[in-house]
mmCIF file of C-alpha atoms in Angstrom:
data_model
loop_
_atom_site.group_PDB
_atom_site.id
_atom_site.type_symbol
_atom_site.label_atom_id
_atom_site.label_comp_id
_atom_site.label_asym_id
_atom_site.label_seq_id
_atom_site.Cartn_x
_atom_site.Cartn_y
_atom_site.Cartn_z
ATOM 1 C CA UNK T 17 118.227 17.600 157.657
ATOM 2 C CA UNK T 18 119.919 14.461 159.076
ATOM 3 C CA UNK T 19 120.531 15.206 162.878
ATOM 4 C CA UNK T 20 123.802 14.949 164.515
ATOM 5 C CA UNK T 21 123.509 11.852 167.359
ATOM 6 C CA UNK T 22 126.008 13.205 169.373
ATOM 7 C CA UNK T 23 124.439 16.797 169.693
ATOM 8 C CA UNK T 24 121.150 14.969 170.292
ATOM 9 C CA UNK T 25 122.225 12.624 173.134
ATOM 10 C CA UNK T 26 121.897 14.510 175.349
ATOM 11 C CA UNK T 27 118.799 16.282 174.740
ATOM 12 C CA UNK T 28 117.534 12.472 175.317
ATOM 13 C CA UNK T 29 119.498 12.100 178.244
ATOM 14 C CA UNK T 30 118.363 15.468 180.119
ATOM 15 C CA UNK T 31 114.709 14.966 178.768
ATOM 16 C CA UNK T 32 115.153 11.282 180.692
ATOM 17 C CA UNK T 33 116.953 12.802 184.045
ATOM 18 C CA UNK T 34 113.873 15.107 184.201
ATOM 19 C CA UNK T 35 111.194 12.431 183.432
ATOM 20 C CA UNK T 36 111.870 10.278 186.211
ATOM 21 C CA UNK T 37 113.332 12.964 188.356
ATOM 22 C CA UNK T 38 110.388 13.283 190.586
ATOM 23 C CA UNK T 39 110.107 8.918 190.852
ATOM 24 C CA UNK T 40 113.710 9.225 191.859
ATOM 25 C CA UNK T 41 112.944 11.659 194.473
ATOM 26 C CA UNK T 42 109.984 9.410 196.119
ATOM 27 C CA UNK T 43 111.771 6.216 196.261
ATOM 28 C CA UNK T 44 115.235 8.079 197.758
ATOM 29 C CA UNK T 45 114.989 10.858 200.053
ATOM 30 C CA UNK T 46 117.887 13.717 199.090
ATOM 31 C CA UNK T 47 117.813 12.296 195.382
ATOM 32 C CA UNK T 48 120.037 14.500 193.246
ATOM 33 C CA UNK T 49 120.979 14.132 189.912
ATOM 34 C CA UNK T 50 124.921 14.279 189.495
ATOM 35 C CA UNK T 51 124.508 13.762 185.238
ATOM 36 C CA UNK T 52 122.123 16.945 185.383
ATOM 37 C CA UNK T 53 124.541 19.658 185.086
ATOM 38 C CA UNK T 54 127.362 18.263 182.994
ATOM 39 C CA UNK T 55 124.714 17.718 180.413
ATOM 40 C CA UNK T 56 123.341 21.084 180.563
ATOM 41 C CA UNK T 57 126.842 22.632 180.236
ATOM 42 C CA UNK T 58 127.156 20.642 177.385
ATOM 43 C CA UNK T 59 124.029 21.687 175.501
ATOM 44 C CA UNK T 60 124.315 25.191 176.614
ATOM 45 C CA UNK T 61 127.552 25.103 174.221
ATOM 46 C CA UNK T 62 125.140 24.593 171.083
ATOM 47 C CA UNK T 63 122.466 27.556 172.512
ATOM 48 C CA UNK T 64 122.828 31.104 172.420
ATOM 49 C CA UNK T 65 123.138 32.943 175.803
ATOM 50 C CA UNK T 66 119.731 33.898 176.269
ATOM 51 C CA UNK T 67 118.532 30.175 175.916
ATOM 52 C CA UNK T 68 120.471 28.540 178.094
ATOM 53 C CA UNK T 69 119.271 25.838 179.959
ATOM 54 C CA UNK T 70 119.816 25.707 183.785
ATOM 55 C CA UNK T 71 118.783 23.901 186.419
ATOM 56 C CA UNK T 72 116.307 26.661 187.533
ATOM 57 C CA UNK T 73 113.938 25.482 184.776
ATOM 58 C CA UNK T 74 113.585 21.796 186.500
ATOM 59 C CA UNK T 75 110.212 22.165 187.540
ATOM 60 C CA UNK T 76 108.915 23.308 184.592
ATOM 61 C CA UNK T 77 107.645 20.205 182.741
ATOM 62 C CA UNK T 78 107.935 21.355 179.066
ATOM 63 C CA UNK T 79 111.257 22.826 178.909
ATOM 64 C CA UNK T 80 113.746 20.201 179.899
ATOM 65 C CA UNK T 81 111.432 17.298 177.581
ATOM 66 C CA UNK T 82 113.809 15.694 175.224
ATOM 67 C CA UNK T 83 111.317 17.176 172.152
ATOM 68 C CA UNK T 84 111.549 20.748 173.354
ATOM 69 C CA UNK T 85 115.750 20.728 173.650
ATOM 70 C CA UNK T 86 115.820 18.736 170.673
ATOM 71 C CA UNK T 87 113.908 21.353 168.994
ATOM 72 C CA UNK T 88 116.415 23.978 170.379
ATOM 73 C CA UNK T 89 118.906 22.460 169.133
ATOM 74 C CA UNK T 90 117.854 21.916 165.548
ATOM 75 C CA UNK T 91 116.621 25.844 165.465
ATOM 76 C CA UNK T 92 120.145 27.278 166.232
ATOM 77 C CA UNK T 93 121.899 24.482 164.107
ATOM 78 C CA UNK T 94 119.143 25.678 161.250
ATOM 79 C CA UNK T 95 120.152 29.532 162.125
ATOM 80 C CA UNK T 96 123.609 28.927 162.098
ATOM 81 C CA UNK T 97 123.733 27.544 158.734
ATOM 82 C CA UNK T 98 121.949 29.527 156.812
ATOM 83 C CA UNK T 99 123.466 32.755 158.536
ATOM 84 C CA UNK T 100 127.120 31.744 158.429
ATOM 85 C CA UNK T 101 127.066 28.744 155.209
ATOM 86 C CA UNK T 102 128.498 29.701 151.624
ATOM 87 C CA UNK T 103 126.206 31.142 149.473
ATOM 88 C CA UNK T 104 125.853 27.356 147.816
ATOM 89 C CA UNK T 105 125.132 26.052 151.299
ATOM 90 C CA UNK T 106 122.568 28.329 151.924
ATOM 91 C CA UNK T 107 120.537 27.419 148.953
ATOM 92 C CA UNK T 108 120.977 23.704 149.849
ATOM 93 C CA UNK T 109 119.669 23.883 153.113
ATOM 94 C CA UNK T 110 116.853 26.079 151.821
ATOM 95 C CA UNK T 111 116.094 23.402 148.994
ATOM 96 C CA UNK T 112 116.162 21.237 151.260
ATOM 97 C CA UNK T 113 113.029 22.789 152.658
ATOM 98 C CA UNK T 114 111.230 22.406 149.805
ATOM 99 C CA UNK T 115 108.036 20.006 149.546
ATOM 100 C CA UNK T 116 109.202 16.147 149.672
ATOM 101 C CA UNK T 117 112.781 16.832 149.827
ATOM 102 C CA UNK T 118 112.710 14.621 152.608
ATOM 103 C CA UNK T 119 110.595 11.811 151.586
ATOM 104 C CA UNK T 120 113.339 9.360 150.963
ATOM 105 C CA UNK T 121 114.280 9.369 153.619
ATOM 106 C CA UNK T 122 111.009 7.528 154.708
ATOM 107 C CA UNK T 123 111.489 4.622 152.773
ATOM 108 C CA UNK T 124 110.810 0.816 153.151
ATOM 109 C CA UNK T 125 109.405 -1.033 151.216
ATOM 110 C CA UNK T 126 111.852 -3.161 148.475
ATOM 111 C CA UNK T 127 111.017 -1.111 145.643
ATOM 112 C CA UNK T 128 112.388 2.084 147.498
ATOM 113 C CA UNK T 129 115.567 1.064 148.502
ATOM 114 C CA UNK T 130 118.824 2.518 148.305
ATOM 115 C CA UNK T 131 122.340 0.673 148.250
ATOM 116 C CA UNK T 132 124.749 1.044 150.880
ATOM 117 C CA UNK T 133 127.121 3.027 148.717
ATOM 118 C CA UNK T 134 124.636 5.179 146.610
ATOM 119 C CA UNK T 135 122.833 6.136 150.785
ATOM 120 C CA UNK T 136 126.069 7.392 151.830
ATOM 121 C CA UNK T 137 126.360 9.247 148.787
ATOM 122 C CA UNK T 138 123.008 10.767 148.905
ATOM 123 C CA UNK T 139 123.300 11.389 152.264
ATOM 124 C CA UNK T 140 126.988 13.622 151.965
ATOM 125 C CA UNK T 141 125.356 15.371 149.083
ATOM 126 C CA UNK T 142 122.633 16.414 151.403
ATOM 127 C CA UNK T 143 124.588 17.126 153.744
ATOM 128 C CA UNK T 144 127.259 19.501 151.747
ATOM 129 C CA UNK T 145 129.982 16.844 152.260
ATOM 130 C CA UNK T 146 133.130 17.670 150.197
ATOM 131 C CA UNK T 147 133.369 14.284 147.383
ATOM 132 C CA UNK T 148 135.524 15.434 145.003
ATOM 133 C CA UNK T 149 138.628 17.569 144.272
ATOM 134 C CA UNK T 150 138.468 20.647 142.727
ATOM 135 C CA UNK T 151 139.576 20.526 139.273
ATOM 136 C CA UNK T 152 138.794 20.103 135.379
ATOM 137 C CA UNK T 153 135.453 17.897 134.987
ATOM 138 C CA UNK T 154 136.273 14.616 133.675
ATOM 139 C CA UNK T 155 133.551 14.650 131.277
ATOM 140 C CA UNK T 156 133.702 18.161 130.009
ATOM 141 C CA UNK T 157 135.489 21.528 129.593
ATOM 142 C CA UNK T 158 133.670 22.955 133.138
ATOM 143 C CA UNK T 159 135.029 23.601 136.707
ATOM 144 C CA UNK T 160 134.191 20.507 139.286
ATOM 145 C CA UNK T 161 133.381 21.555 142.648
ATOM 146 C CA UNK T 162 133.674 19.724 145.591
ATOM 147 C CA UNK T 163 130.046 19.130 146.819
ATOM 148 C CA UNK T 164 129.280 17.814 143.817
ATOM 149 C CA UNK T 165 126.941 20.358 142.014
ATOM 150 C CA UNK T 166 127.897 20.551 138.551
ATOM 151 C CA UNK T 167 128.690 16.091 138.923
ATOM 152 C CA UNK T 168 124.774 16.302 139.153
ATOM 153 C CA UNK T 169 123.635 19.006 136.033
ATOM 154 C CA UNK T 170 126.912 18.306 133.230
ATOM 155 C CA UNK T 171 124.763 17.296 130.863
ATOM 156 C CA UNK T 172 127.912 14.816 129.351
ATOM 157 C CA UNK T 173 127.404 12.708 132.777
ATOM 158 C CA UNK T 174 125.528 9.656 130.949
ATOM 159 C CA UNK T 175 123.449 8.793 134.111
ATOM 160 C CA UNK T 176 120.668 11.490 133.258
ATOM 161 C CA UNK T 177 118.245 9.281 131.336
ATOM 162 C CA UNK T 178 118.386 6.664 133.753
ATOM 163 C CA UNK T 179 117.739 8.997 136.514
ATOM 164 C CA UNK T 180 114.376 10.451 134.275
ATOM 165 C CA UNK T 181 113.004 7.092 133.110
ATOM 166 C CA UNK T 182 113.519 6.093 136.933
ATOM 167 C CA UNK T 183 111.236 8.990 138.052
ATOM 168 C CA UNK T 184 108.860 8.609 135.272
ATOM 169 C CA UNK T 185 107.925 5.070 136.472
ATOM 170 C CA UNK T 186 107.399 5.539 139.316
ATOM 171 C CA UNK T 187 104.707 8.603 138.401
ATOM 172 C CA UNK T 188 103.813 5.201 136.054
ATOM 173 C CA UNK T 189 103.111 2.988 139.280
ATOM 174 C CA UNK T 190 100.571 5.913 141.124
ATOM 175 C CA UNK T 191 99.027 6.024 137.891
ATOM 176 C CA UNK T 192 98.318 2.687 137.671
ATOM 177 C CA UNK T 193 97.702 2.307 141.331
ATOM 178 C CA UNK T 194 94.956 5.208 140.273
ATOM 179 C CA UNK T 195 93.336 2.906 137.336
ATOM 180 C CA UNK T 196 94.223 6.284 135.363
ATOM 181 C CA UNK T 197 95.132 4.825 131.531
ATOM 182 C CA UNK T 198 98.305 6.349 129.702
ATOM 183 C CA UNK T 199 100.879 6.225 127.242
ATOM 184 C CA UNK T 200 105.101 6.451 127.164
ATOM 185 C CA UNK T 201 106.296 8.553 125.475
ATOM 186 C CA UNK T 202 103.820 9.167 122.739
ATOM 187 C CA UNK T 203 105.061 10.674 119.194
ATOM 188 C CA UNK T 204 103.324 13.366 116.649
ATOM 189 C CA UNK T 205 100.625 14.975 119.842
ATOM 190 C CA UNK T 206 101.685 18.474 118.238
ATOM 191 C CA UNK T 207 101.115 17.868 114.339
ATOM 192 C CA UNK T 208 103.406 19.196 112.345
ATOM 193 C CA UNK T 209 105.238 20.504 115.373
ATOM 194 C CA UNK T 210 108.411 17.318 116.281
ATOM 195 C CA UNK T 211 108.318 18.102 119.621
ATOM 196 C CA UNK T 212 107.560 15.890 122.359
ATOM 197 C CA UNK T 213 105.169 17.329 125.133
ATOM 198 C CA UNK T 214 104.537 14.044 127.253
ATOM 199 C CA UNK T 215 106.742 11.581 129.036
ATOM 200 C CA UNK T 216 103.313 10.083 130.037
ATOM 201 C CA UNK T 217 99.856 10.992 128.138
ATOM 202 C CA UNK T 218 96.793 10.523 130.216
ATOM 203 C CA UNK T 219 94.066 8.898 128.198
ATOM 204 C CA UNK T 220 91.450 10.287 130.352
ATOM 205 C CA UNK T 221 92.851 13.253 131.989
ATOM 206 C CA UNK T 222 92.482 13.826 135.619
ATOM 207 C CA UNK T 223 88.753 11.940 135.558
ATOM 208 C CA UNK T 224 88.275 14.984 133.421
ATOM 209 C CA UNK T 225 87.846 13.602 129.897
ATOM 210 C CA UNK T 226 90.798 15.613 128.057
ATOM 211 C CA UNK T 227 93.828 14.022 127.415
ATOM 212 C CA UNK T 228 96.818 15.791 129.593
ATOM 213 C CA UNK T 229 100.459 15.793 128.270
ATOM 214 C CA UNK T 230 102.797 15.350 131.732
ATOM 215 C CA UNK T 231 106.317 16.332 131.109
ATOM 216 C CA UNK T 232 108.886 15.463 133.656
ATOM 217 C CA UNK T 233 112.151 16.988 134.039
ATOM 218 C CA UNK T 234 114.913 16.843 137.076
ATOM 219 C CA UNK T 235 117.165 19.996 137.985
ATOM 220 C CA UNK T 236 119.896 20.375 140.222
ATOM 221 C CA UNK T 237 119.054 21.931 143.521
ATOM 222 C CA UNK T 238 121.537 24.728 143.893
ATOM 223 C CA UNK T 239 119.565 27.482 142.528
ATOM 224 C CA UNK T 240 116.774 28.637 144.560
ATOM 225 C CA UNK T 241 113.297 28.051 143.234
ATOM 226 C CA UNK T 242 114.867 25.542 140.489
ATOM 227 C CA UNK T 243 111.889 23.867 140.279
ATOM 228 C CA UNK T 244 109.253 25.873 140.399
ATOM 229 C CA UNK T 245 111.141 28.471 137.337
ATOM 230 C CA UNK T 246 111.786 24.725 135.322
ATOM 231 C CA UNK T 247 108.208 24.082 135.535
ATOM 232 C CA UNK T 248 107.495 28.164 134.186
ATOM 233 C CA UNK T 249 110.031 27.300 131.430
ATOM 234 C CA UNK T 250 108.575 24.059 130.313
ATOM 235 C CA UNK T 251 104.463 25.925 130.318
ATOM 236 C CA UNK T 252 106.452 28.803 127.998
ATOM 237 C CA UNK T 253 107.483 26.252 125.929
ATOM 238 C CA UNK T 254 104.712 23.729 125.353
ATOM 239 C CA UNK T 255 101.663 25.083 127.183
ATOM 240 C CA UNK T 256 100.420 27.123 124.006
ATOM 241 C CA UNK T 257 100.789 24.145 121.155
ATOM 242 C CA UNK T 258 98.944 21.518 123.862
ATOM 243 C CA UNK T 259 95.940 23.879 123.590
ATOM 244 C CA UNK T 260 95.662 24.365 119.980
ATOM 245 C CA UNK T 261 96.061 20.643 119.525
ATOM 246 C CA UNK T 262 92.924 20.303 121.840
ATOM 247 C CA UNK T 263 95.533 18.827 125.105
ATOM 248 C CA UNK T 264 95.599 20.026 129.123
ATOM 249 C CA UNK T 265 99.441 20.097 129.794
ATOM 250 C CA UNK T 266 101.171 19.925 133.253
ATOM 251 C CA UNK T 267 105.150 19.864 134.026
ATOM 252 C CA UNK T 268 106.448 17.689 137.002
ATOM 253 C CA UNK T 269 109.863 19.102 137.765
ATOM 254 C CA UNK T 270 111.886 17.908 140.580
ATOM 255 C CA UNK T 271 115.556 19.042 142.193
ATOM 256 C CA UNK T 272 118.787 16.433 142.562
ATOM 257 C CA UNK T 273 118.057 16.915 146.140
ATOM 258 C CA UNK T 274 114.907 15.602 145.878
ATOM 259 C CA UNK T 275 112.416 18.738 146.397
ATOM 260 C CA UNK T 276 109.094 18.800 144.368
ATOM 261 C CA UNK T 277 107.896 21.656 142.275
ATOM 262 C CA UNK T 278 104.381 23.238 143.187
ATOM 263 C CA UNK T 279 102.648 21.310 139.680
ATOM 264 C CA UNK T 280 104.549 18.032 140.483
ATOM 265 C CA UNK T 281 102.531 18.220 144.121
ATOM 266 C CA UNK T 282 99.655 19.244 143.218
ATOM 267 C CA UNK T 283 99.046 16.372 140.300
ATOM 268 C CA UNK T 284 100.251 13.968 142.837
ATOM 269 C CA UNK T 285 97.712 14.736 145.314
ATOM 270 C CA UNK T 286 95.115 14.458 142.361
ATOM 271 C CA UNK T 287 96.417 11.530 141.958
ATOM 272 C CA UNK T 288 96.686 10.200 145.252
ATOM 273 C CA UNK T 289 92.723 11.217 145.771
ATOM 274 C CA UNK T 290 91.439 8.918 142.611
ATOM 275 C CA UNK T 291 93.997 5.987 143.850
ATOM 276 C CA UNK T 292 92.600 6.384 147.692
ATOM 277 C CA UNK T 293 88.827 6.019 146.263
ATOM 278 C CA UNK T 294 89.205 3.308 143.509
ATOM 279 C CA UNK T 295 91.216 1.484 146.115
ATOM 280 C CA UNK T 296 89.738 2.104 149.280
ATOM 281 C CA UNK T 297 92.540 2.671 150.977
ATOM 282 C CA UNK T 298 93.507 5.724 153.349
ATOM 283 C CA UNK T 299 94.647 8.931 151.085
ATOM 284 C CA UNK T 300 98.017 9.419 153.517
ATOM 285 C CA UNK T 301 99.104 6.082 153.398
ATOM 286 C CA UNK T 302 98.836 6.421 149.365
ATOM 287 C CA UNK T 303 100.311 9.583 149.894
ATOM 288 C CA UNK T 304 103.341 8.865 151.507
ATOM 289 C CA UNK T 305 104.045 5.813 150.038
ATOM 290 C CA UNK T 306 104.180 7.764 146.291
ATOM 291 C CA UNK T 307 105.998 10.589 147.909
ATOM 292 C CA UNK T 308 108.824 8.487 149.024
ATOM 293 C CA UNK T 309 109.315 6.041 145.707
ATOM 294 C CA UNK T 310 109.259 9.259 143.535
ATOM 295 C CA UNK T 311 112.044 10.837 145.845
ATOM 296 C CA UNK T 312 113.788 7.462 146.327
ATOM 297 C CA UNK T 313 113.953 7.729 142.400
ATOM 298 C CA UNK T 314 115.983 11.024 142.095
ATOM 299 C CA UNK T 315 118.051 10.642 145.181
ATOM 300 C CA UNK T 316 119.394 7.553 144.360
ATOM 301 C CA UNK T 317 119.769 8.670 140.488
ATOM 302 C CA UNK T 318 121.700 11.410 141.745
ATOM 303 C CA UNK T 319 123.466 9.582 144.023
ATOM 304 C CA UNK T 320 124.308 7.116 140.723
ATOM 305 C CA UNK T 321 125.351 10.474 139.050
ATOM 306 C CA UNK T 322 127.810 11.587 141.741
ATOM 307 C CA UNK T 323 129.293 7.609 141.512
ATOM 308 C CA UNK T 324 129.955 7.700 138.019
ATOM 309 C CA UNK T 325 131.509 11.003 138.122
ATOM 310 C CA UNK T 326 134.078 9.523 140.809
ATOM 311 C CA UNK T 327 132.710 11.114 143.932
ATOM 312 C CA UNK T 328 134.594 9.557 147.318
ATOM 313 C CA UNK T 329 134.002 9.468 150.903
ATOM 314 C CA UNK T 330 137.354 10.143 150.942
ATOM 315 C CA UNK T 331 137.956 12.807 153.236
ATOM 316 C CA UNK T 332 139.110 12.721 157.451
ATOM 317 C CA UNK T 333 135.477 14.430 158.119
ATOM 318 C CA UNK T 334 133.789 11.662 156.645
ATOM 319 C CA UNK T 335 134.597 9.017 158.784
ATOM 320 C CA UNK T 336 131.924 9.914 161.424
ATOM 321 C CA UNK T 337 129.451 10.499 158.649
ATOM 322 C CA UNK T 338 130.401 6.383 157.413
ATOM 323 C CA UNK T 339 130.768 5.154 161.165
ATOM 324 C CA UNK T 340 126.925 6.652 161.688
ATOM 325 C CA UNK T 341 125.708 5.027 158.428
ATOM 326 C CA UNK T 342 127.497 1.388 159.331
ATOM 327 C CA UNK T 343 125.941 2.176 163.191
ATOM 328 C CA UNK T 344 122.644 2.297 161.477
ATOM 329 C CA UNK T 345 123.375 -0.436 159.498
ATOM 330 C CA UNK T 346 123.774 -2.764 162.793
ATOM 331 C CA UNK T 347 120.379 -1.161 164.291
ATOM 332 C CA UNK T 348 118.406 -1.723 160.855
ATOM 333 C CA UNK T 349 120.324 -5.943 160.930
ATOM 334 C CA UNK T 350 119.098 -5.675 164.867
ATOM 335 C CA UNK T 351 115.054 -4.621 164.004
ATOM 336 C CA UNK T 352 114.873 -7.079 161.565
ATOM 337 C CA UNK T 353 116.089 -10.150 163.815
ATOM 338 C CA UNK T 354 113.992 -9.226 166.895
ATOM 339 C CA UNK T 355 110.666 -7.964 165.106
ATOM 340 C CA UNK T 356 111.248 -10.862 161.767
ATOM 341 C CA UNK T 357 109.655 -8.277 159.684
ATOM 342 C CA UNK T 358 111.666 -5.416 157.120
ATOM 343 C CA UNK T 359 111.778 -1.885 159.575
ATOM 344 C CA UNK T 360 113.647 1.296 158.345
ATOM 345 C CA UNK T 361 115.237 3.317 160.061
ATOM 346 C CA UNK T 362 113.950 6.629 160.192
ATOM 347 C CA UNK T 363 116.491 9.931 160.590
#
């Protein structure tokens, strides 16, 4: 999840009061701390009563560090939502648990970036922001809710194939990365059967020698497990003709909220293993940098989704979710002039 600043501040201010606490104390004789206990009251407002933090535990030099309160923190935040959120809420913040959900979020590089307005998009919609009005969908006969979840599945929203053919190249790019030779898209792999098993055919397989059939779908991420029961679905449904017509099939599903079924990862670290060897480069640098243009790819195409459906930061709670974003938008303007080099900024 994206951390609140202001509930973190001051876990980095009391983790810096106690760091140089005992320096302080050397160099002045009597050195107290008047910031201390202010900034435990205020922290001890986020934590139940039987983890408060007091003053008691100041010479203990792993509970006051900014990474231990931090942590804290995040756990109740973490326990209150999924205790106390709406039943949609709590399947949003346990999707976004899910394996790469937060790769995007680790992005850099030009081919992984994200506009200003589709990033604060993507970012409400992770962050169960209210963008639209509840009412009739524009597009069809359904009910639109206000986070956005059926903006991201009405299958009228004409943004879909974008957001797939968006995803699929950038499977395309690892592949190629990987010296692993495939098709787009190929026609008549079933025989007499019109269906189409592959968005990308592997001439070679997985260094195996059999052609494999990868299908890639995207699902919305409001249904627990939506990925791995699309990736069941799409073995029911093709799994059986791929073997009579002599062809390994694997499904690749992904959620809008940018979680990775268990197939997706584990062809991806296949993958990632023949790219690291044929190009001698470290497997977790490969790794990651896959991870995060394949997620870049469905946030932002759901972001592009919400857009076209009319979703707005339009409401009073947003504005310290868009003065954060434009703050980070200074500090990423700021790392670029002092280092002259492209940095992200990291949440």
């Amino acid at each position: 999840l994206l951390r609140s600043c202001v509930r973190h501040r001051d876990a980095a201010l009391i983790g810096s009061l106690h760091l140089t606490a005992e320096a302080c104390s050397k160099l002045w004789q009597g050195y107290t701390s008047t910031a201390a206990q202010p900034t435990l009251d205020r922290l001890n407002q986020h934590l139940p009563d039987n983890r408060h933090l007091s003053e008691e535990d100041w010479d203990d030099k792993t509970t006051l560090t900014q990474r231990n309160v931090s942590t804290l923190l995040d756990f109740e935040a973490y326990k209150s939502l999924t205790e106390k959120g709406s039943p949609v809420d709590k399947t949003r913040i346990k999707a976004l648990t899910s394996p790469k959900a937060s790769a995007w979020l680790q992005q850099g590089t030009e081919d992984r970036e994200i506009q200003s307005q589709e990033f604060q998009l993507a970012c409400a919609y992770r962050l169960g922001v209210p963008l639209f009005k509840p009412g009739k969908c524009p597009r069809c006969d359904m009910m639109m809710d206000e986070k956005g979840v059926h903006a991201t599945v009405c299958r009228k929203n004409g943004g879909w194939t974008k957001r797939h053919d968006r995803v699929r190249e950038a499977i395309a790019k690892a592949l190629s990365t990987a010296r692993i030779p495939f098709l787009r898209e190929p026609k008549n792999l079933l025989g007499g059967d019109s269906r189409k098993p592959a968005d990308l055919l592997l001439l070679n397989g997985l260094s195996d020698g059999q052609e494999r059939c990868i299908d890639v779908t995207i699902v919305g991420g409001h249904t627990d497990g939506a990925a791995r029961s699309a990736e069941k679905a799409k073995v029911e449904k093709y799994q059986l003709a791929c073997q009579k017509a002599n062809l390994s099939f694997t499904p690749m599903a992904f959620e809008s909220l940018g979680g990775w079924g268990p197939e997706a990862v584990k062809l991806m670290q296949r993958v990632t293993a023949i790219a690291a060897k044929e190009n001698t480069v470290p497997r977790h640098i490969l790794g990651g940098e896959f991870s995060s243009a394949i997620s870049t790819a469905i946030v932002d195409g759901t972001a592009k989704l919400l857009a076209v459906m009319g979703a707005r930061l339009t409401h009073d709670g947003d504005l310290h979710l868009q003065a954060t974003i434009a703050n980070l938008d200074r500090l990423e303007k700021l790392s670029q002039a002092e280092s002259g080099e492209r940095r992200s900024i990291i949440w």
